[in-house]
Coordinates of C-alpha atoms and ligand atoms in Angstrom, one line a residue:
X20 CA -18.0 12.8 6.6
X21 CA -20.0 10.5 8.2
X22 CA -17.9 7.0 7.6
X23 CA -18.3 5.9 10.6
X24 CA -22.1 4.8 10.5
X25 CA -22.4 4.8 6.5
X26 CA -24.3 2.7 5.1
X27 CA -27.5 4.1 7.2
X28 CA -27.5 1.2 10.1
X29 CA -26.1 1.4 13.7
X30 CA -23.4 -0.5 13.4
X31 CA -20.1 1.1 12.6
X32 CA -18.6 0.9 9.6
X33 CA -15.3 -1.0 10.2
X34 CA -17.7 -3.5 12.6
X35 CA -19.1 -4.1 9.2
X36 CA -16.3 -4.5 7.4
X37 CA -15.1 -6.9 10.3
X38 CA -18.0 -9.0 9.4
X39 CA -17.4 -8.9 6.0
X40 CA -14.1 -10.1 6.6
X41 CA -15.2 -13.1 8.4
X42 CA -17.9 -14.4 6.6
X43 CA -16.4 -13.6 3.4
X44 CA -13.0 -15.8 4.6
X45 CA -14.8 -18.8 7.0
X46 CA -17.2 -19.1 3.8
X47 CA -14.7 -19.1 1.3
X48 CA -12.5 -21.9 3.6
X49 CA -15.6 -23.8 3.7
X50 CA -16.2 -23.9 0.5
X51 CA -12.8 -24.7 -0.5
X52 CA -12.7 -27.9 1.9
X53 CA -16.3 -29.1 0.5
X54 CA -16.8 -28.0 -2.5
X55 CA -13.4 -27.5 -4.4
X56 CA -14.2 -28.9 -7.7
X57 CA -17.9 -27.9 -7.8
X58 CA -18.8 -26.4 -10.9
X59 CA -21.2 -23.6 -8.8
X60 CA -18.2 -22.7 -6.8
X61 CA -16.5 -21.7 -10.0
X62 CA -19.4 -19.8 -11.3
X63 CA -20.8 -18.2 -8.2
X64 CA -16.8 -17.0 -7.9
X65 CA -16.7 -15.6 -11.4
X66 CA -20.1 -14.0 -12.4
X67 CA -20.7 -12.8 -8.6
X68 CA -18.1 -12.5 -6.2
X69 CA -15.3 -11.7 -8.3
X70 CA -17.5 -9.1 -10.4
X71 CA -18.9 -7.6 -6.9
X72 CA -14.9 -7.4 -5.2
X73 CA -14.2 -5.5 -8.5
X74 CA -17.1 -2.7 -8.9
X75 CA -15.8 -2.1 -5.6
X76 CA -11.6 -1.9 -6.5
X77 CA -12.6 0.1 -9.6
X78 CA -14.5 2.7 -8.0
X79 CA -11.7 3.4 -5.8
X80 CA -9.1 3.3 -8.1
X81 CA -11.5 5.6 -10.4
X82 CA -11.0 8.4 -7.6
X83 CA -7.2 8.1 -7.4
X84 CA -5.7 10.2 -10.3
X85 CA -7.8 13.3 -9.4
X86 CA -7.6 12.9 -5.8
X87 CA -3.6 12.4 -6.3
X88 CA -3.4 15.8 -8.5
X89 CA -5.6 18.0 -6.2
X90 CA -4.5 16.9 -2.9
X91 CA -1.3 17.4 -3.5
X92 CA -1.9 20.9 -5.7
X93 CA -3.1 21.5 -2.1
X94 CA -1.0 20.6 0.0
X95 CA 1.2 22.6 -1.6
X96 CA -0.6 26.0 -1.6
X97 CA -1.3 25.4 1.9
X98 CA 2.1 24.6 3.5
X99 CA 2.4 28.1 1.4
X100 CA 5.9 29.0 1.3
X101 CA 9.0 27.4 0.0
X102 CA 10.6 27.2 3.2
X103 CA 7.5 25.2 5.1
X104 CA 8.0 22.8 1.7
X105 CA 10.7 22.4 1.8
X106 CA 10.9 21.5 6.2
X107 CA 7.9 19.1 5.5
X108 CA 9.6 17.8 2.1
X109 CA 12.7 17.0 4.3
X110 CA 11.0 15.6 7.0
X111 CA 9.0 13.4 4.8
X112 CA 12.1 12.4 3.0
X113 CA 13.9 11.2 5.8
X114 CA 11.2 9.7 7.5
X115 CA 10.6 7.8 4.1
X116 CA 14.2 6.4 3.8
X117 CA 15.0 5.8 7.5
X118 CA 11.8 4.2 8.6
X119 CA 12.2 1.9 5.4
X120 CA 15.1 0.9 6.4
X121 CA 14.2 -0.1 9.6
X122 CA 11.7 -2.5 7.7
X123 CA 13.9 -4.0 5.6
X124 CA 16.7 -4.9 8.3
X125 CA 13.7 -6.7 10.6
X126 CA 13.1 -8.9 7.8
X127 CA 17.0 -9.5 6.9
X128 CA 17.5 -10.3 10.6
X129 CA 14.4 -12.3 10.5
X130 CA 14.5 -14.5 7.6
X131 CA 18.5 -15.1 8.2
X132 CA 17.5 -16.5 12.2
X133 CA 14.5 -18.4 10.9
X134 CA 16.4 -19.8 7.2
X135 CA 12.5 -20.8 5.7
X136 CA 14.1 -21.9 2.5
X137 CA 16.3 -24.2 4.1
X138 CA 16.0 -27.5 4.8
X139 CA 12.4 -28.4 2.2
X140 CA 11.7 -31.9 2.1
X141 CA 13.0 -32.9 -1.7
X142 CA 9.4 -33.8 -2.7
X143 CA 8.1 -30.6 -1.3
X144 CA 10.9 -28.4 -3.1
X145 CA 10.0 -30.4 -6.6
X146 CA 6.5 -29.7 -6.3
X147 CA 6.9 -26.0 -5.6
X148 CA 10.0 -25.8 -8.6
X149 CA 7.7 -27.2 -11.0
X150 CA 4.9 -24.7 -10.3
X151 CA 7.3 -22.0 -10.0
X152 CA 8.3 -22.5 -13.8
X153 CA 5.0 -22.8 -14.7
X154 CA 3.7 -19.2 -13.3
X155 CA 6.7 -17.3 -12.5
X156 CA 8.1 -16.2 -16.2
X157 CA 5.0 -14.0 -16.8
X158 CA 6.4 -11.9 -13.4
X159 CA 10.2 -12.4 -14.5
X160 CA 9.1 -10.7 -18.3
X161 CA 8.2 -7.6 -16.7
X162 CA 10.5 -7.1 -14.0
X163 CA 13.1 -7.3 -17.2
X164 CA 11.3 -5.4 -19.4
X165 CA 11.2 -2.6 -16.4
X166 CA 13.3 0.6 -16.5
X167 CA 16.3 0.9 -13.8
X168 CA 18.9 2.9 -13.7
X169 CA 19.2 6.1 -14.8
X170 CA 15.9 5.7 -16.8
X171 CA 14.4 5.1 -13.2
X172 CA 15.3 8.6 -12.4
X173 CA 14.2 10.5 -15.9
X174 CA 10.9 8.7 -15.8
X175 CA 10.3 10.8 -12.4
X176 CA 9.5 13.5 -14.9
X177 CA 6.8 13.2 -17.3
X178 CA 7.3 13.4 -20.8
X179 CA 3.3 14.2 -21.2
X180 CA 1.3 14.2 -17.7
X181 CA -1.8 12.4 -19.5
X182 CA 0.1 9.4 -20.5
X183 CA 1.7 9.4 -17.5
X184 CA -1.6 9.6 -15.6
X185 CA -3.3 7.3 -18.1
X186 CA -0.6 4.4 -17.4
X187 CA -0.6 4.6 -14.3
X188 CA 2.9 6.2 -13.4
X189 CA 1.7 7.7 -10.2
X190 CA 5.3 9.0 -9.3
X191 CA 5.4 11.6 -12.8
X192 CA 2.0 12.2 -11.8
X193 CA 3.0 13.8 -8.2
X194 CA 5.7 15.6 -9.8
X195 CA 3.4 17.0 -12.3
X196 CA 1.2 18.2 -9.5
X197 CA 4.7 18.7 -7.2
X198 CA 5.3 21.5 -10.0
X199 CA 1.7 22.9 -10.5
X200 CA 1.3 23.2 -6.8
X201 CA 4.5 25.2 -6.4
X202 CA 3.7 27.6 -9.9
X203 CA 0.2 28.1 -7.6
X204 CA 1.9 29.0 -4.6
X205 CA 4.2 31.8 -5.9
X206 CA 2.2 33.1 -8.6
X207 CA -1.3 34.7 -7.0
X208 CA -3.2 36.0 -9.8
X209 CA -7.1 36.0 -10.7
X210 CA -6.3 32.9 -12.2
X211 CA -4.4 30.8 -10.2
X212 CA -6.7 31.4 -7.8
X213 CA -9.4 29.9 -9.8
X214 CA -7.2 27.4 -10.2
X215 CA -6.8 26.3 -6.6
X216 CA -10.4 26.5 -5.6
X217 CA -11.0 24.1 -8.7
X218 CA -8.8 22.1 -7.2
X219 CA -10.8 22.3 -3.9
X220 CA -13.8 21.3 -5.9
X221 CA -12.2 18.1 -7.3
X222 CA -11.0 17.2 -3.9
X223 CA -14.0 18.0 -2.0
X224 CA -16.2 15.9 -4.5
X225 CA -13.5 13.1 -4.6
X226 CA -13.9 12.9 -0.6
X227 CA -17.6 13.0 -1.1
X228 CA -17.8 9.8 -3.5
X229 CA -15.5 8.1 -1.1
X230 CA -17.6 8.4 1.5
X231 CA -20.9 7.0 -0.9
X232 CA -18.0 4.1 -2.1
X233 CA -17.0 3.3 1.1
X234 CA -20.5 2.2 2.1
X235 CA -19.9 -0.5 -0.3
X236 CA -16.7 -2.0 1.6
X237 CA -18.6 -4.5 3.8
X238 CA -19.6 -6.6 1.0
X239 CA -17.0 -6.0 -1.3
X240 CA -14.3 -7.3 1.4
X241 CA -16.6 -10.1 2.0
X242 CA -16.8 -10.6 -2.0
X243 CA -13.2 -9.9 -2.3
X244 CA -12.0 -12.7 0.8
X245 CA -14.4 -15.3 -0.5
X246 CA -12.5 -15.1 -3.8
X247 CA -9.6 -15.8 -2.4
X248 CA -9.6 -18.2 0.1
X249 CA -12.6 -20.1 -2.1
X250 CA -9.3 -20.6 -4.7
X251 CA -6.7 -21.1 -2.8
X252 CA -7.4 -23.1 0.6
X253 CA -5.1 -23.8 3.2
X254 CA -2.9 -26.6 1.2
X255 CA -0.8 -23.9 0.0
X256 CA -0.6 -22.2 3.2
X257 CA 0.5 -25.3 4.9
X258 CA 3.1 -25.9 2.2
X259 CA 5.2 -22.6 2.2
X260 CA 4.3 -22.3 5.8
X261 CA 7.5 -20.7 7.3
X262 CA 7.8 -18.7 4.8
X263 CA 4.5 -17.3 5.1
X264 CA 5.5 -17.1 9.2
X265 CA 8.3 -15.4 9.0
X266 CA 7.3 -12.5 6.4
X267 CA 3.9 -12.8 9.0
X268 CA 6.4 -12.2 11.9
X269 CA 8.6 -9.6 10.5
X270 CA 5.4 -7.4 9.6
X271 CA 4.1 -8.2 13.0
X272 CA 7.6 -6.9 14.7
X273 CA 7.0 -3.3 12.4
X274 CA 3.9 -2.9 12.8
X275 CA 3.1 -3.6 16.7
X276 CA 6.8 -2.7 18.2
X277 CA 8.5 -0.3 15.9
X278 CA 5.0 1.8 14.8
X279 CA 3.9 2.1 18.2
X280 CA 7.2 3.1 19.4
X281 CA 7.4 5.9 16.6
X282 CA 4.0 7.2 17.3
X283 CA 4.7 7.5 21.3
X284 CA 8.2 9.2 20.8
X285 CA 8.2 11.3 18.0
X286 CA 4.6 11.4 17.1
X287 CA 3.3 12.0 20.8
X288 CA -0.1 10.2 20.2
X289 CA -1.0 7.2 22.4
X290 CA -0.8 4.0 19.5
X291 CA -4.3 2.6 20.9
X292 CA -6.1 5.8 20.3
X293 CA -4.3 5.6 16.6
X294 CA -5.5 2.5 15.8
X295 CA -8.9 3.0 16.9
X296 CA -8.7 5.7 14.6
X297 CA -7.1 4.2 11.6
X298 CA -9.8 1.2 11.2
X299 CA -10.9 2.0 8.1
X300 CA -7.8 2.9 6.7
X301 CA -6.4 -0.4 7.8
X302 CA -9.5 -2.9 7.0
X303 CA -10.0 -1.2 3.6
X304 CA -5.9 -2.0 2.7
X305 CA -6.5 -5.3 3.8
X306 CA -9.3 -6.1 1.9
X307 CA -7.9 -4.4 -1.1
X308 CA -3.9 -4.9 -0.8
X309 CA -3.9 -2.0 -2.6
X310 CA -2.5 1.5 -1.3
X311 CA -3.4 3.1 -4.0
X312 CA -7.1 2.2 -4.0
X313 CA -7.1 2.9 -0.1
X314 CA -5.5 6.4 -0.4
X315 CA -9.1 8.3 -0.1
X316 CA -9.8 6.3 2.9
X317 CA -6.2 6.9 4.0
X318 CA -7.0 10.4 2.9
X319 CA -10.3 10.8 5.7
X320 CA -8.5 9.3 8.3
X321 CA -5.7 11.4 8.5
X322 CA -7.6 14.5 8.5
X323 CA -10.5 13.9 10.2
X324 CA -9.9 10.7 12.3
X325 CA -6.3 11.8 13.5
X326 CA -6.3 15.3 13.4
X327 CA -3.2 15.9 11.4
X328 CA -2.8 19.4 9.9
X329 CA -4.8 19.0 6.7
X330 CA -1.6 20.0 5.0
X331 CA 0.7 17.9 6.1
X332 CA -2.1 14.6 6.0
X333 CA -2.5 15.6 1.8
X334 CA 1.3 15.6 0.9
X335 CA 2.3 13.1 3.0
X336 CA -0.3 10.0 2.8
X337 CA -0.5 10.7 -1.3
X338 CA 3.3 10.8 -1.8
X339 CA 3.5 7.8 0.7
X340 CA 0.6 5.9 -1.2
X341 CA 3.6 5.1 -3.8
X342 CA 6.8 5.7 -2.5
X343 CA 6.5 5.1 1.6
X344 CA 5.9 1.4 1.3
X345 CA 7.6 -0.4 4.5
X346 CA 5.7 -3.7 4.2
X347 CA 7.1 -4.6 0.7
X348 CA 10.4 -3.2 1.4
X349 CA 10.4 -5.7 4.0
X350 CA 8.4 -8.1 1.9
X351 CA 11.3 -8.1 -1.0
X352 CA 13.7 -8.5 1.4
X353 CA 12.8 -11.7 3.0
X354 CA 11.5 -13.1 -0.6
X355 CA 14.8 -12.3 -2.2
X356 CA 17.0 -14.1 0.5
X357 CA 14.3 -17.0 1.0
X358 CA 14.7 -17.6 -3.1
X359 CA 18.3 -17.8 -2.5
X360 CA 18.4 -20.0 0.5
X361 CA 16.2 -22.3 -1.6
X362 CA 18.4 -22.3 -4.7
X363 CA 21.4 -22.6 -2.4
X364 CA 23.3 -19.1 -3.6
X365 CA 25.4 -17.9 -0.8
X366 CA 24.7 -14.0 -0.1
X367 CA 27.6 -12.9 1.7
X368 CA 27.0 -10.1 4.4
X369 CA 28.1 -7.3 1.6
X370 CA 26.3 -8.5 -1.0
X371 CA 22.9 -7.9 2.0
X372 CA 23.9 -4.7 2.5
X373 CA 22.6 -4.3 -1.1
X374 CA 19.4 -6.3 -1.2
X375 CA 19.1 -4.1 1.9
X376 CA 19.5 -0.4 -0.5
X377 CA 17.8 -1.8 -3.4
X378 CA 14.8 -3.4 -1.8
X379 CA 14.4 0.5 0.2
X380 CA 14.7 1.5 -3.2
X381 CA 12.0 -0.7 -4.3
X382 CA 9.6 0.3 -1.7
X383 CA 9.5 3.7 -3.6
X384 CA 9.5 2.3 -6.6
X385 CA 7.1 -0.5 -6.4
X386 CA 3.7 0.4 -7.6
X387 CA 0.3 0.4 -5.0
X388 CA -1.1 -1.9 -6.5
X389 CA -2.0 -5.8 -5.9
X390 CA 1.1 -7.9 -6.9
X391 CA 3.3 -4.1 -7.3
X392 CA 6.4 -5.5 -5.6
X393 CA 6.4 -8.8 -7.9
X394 CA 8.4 -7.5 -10.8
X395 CA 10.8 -5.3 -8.3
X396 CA 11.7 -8.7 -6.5
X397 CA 11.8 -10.3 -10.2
X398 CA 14.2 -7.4 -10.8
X399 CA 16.3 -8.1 -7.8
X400 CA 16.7 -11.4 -8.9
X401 CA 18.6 -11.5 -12.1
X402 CA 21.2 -9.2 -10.3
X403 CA 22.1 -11.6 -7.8
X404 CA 22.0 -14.5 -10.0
X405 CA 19.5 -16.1 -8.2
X406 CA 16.4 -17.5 -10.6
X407 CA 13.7 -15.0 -11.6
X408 CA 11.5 -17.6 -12.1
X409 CA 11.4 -18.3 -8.4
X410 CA 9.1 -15.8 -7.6
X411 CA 6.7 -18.1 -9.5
X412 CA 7.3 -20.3 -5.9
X413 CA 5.3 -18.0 -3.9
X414 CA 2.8 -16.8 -5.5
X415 CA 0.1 -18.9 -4.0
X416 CA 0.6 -17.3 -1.0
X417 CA 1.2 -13.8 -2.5
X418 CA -2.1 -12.6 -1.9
X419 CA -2.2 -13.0 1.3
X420 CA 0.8 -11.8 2.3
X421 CA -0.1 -8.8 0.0
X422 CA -2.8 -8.3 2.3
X423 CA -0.7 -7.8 5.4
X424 CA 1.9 -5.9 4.2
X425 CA -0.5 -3.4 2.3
X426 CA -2.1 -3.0 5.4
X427 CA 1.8 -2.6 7.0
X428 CA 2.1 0.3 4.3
X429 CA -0.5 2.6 4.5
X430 CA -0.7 2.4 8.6
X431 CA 3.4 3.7 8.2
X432 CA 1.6 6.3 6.1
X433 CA -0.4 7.4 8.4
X434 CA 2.1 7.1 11.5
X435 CA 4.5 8.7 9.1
X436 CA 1.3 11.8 8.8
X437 CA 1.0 12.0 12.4
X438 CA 4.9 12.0 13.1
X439 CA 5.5 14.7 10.2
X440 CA 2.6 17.2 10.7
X441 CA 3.2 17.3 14.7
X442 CA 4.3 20.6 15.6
X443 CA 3.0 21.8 12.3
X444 CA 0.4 24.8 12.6
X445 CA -3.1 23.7 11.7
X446 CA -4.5 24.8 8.3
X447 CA -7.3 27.1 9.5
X448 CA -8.0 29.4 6.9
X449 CA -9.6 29.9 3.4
X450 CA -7.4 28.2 1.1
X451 CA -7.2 30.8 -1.4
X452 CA -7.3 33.5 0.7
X453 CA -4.2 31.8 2.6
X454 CA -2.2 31.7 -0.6
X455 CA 1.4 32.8 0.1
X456 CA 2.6 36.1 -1.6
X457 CA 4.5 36.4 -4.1
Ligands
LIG510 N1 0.1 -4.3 -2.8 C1 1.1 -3.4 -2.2 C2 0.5 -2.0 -2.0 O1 -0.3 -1.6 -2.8 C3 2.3 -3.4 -3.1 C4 3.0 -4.7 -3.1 O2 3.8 -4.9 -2.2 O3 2.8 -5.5 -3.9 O4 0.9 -1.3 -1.1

């Protein structure tokens, strides 16, 4: 793939992107001081940057569903026997839940040091209560109307893989493939053969459209930032300020302390030779806040930017696309006790201890997708009596905040790759050929 120049110039790629970013956010804040009510702003937001930011989202998120099935079908014939799985299913596991954890407890710690929903001026805290009624019960409506429990658990398994794949239930869809994968590993006829190098086909092509999308992503995160910041301004920014800081500072902590710290001790890679590597990976979930769209980009950089067995870089960046999500782990656990310092309900320490599980939970659960943790946190809510309609109270700021801990996600993806497929042999082979016996 030849990412790093597309798009024909000399520049690089993520340079691009860079500059995308900046003229796309300086031109929206510009336009947002001077122009606010301007009916042009509105309509060169609606029928052209909007419209442009989208072609762009959809065109990713076109790719995911096949690249999710195949890379995974993959991954699976080429770790090749149950007992490799099942080592790199373990380690993937635990690096999932422990690594998650670690998330969540910065922003616990955080957000109880810095108290951000303490101490509002009255004004200030009717202003934001009033708007919070206004846009929060939309959010609140689904988080109810979501399944938990046990029904969490069953909907792991797909009633019918096309539904599931049609709505958008990325988890049934990775068990679906899960499954398949393993049926292709231990059964080696004519067939399944065919099967697999289908597979190799869909994945090969999916890469291939990435890499013709992708030359888009300079204009589309341009597009994309002028949107946002043409909408929203810096009022609300200044408003729900330390709020904004301390979710800003407890992604900071995890992603420039504990992720470097991980990579040098367990992964053995030096952090500022990963992040030269990861650019596009982490521009792209910037620019989209969506892990989901990102995954092909995630996808390239793990195998061909970082070198991790191609494997181990297949099962573990798709499975962590939805269910390793350590920036909105963290997220819902700072929004869930800020909401409650706001509304004045005392969390005792045990009662943390569980925001702590279900908000680890959550980061599985939550969807990649712009706004996925929303109805989680809405969800998280209502059980400790604290009101759902809150959430309505920060979603001004959401976006941007979705930004950073998108981008906090798929880089624990990608550390999470490098950490998991070290001392795993490289996939050299034919895959077919390398199909496990029977
Ligand atoms: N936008 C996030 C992601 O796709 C999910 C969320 O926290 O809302 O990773």
């Amino acid at each position: 793939m030849t990412e790093t120049t597309a798009g024909g110039g000399k520049m690089q790629l993520h340079w691009k992107m860079v500059i995308g970013f900046l003229v796309g956010t300086l031109g929206g804040l510009v336009c947002n001081l001077w122009f606010a009510h301007a009916h042009w702003l509105e309509v060169l937001i609606t029928y052209v940057a909007d419209p442009v930011g989208q072609v762009f989202l959809r065109l990713l998120f076109m790719l995911v569903i096949p690249l999710i099935f195949s890379a995974l079908v993959l991954g699976v014939v080429e770790i090749g026997n149950p007992k490799s799985l099942g080592r790199i299913g373990l380690k993937t596991l635990l690096w999932i839940v422990s690594v998650t954890t670690i998330a969540v407890m910065i922003g616990l710690v955080v957000v109880n040091v810095i108290k951000p929903g303490v101490g509002l001026p009255e004004e200030q805290r009717n202003i934001l209560i009033a708007q919070a009624m206004e846009h929060g019960t939309a959010i609140v409506e689904k988080g109810r109307s979501a399944p938990s429990g046990i029904d969490l658990l069953l909907n792991i398994i797909p009633k019918n893989p096309i539904a599931a794949a049609a709505n958008g239930e990325l988890i049934a869809v990775m068990f679906f493939a899960l499954m398949f994968g393993v049926g292709a590993t231990v059964l080696r006829t004519h067939g399944t053969h065919h099967f697999v190098e289908v597979c190799e086909g869909i994945y090969d092509i999916c890469l291939r459209l990435i890499d013709w999308v992708i030359r888009l992503a300079p204009y589309a995160v341009a597009a994309l930032l002028f949107s946002i910041t043409a909408r929203l301004g810096i009022d609300v920014l200044i408003q729900l300020a330390r709020f904004v800081g301390t979710v800003v500072l407890a992604l900071g902590i995890h992603f420039f302390v504990v992720f470097p710290i991980l990579l040098w001790t367990l992964g053995r890679m030096s952090p500022l030779k990963f992040w030269k590597a990861s650019q596009p990976a982490i521009v792209t979930a910037f620019s989209t806040s969506s892990s989901s769209a990102t995954l092909p980009t995630t996808l390239m950089v793990a195998e061909e930017r970082l070198g991790v067995p191609r494997q181990v870089g297949r099962f573990v960046c798709t499975l962590g696309a939805t269910a390793n999500m350590n920036g909105t782990a963290l997220f819902e656990g700072i929004t869930v006790l800020f909401l409650a310092q706001f509304y004045g309900v005392e969390l005792a320490l045990g009662q943390q201890l569980m925001v702590l599980l279900l908000c680890v939970m959550g980061g599985i659960g939550a969807a990649g997708v712009p706004g996925g943790s929303l109805p989680v946190i809405a969800m998280i809510l209502v059980m400790f009596g604290i009101p759902p309609e809150g959430i309505g109270l920060i979603l001004g700021v959401d976006r941007l905040l979705d930004m950073c801990r998108t981008t906090v996600n798929v880089t624990g993806d990608l550390v999470g790759s490098v950490v998991v497929g070290r001392g795993e042999p490289e996939h050299t082979g034919d895959d077919v050929d390398d199909m496990a016996p029977v």
